[in-house]
Amino acid sequence: MGLVNIGDDLHDQVRKASTVTYRSINAQAAYWIRIGMLCETNPALSFNEIIQREMTAAGIAPPPPGKAAA
């Protein structure tokens, strides 16, 4: 595992986002890196399609349309 050097402004954005998403700063940065990598390597898919694909791969089934998750 190595270090990633990012600017102060980006670090501040990661810190703020981590409080909203209830992730650690490192987990938030890792999430953004992973999603960015998936978006770049799958340019034909939308963000929502990528998230749905990742959820399905993790074994999480979306609720039927019009139904809220319990």
XYZ file of C-alpha atoms in Angstrom:
70
model
C 0.000 0.000 0.000
C 1.352 3.396 -0.881
C 0.622 7.021 -0.342
C -1.252 9.250 -2.747
C -0.343 12.913 -2.848
C -3.406 15.089 -3.473
C -3.867 18.820 -3.189
C -5.294 20.518 -0.138
C -8.525 21.492 -1.927
C -9.226 17.918 -3.041
C -8.378 16.590 0.421
C -10.856 19.061 1.907
C -13.559 17.847 -0.502
C -12.844 14.209 0.408
C -13.029 15.076 4.112
C -16.366 16.864 3.684
C -17.838 14.079 1.546
C -16.729 11.455 4.059
C -18.870 13.058 6.764
C -21.942 12.946 4.520
C -21.414 9.328 3.441
C -20.326 8.056 6.879
C -17.028 6.772 5.460
C -13.515 7.367 6.661
C -11.509 9.826 4.594
C -9.494 6.915 3.155
C -12.646 4.920 2.348
C -14.190 7.951 0.600
C -11.063 8.496 -1.493
C -10.939 4.778 -2.360
C -14.624 4.886 -3.377
C -14.083 7.872 -5.663
C -11.005 6.252 -7.189
C -12.842 2.981 -7.824
C -15.934 4.650 -9.307
C -13.752 6.908 -11.463
C -11.811 3.906 -12.739
C -15.050 2.043 -13.526
C -16.467 5.089 -15.331
C -13.309 5.509 -17.420
C -13.152 1.824 -18.354
C -16.903 1.626 -19.120
C -17.679 4.907 -20.904
C -20.906 3.571 -22.427
C -22.433 2.994 -18.968
C -24.023 5.708 -16.840
C -23.063 6.190 -13.214
C -26.345 4.563 -12.142
C -25.717 1.566 -14.415
C -22.250 1.125 -12.934
C -23.602 1.297 -9.369
C -26.384 -1.183 -10.222
C -23.840 -3.549 -11.789
C -21.593 -3.334 -8.713
C -24.534 -3.911 -6.353
C -25.663 -6.930 -8.369
C -22.119 -8.325 -8.380
C -22.119 -7.955 -4.572
C -25.372 -9.909 -4.340
C -27.598 -6.941 -3.530
C -30.899 -7.019 -5.413
C -32.606 -3.690 -6.062
C -36.195 -3.369 -4.840
C -38.903 -3.643 -7.498
C -39.804 -0.319 -9.159
C -42.089 1.734 -6.926
C -41.161 -0.227 -3.787
C -38.929 1.186 -1.081
C -36.291 -1.035 0.483
C -37.345 -2.320 3.900
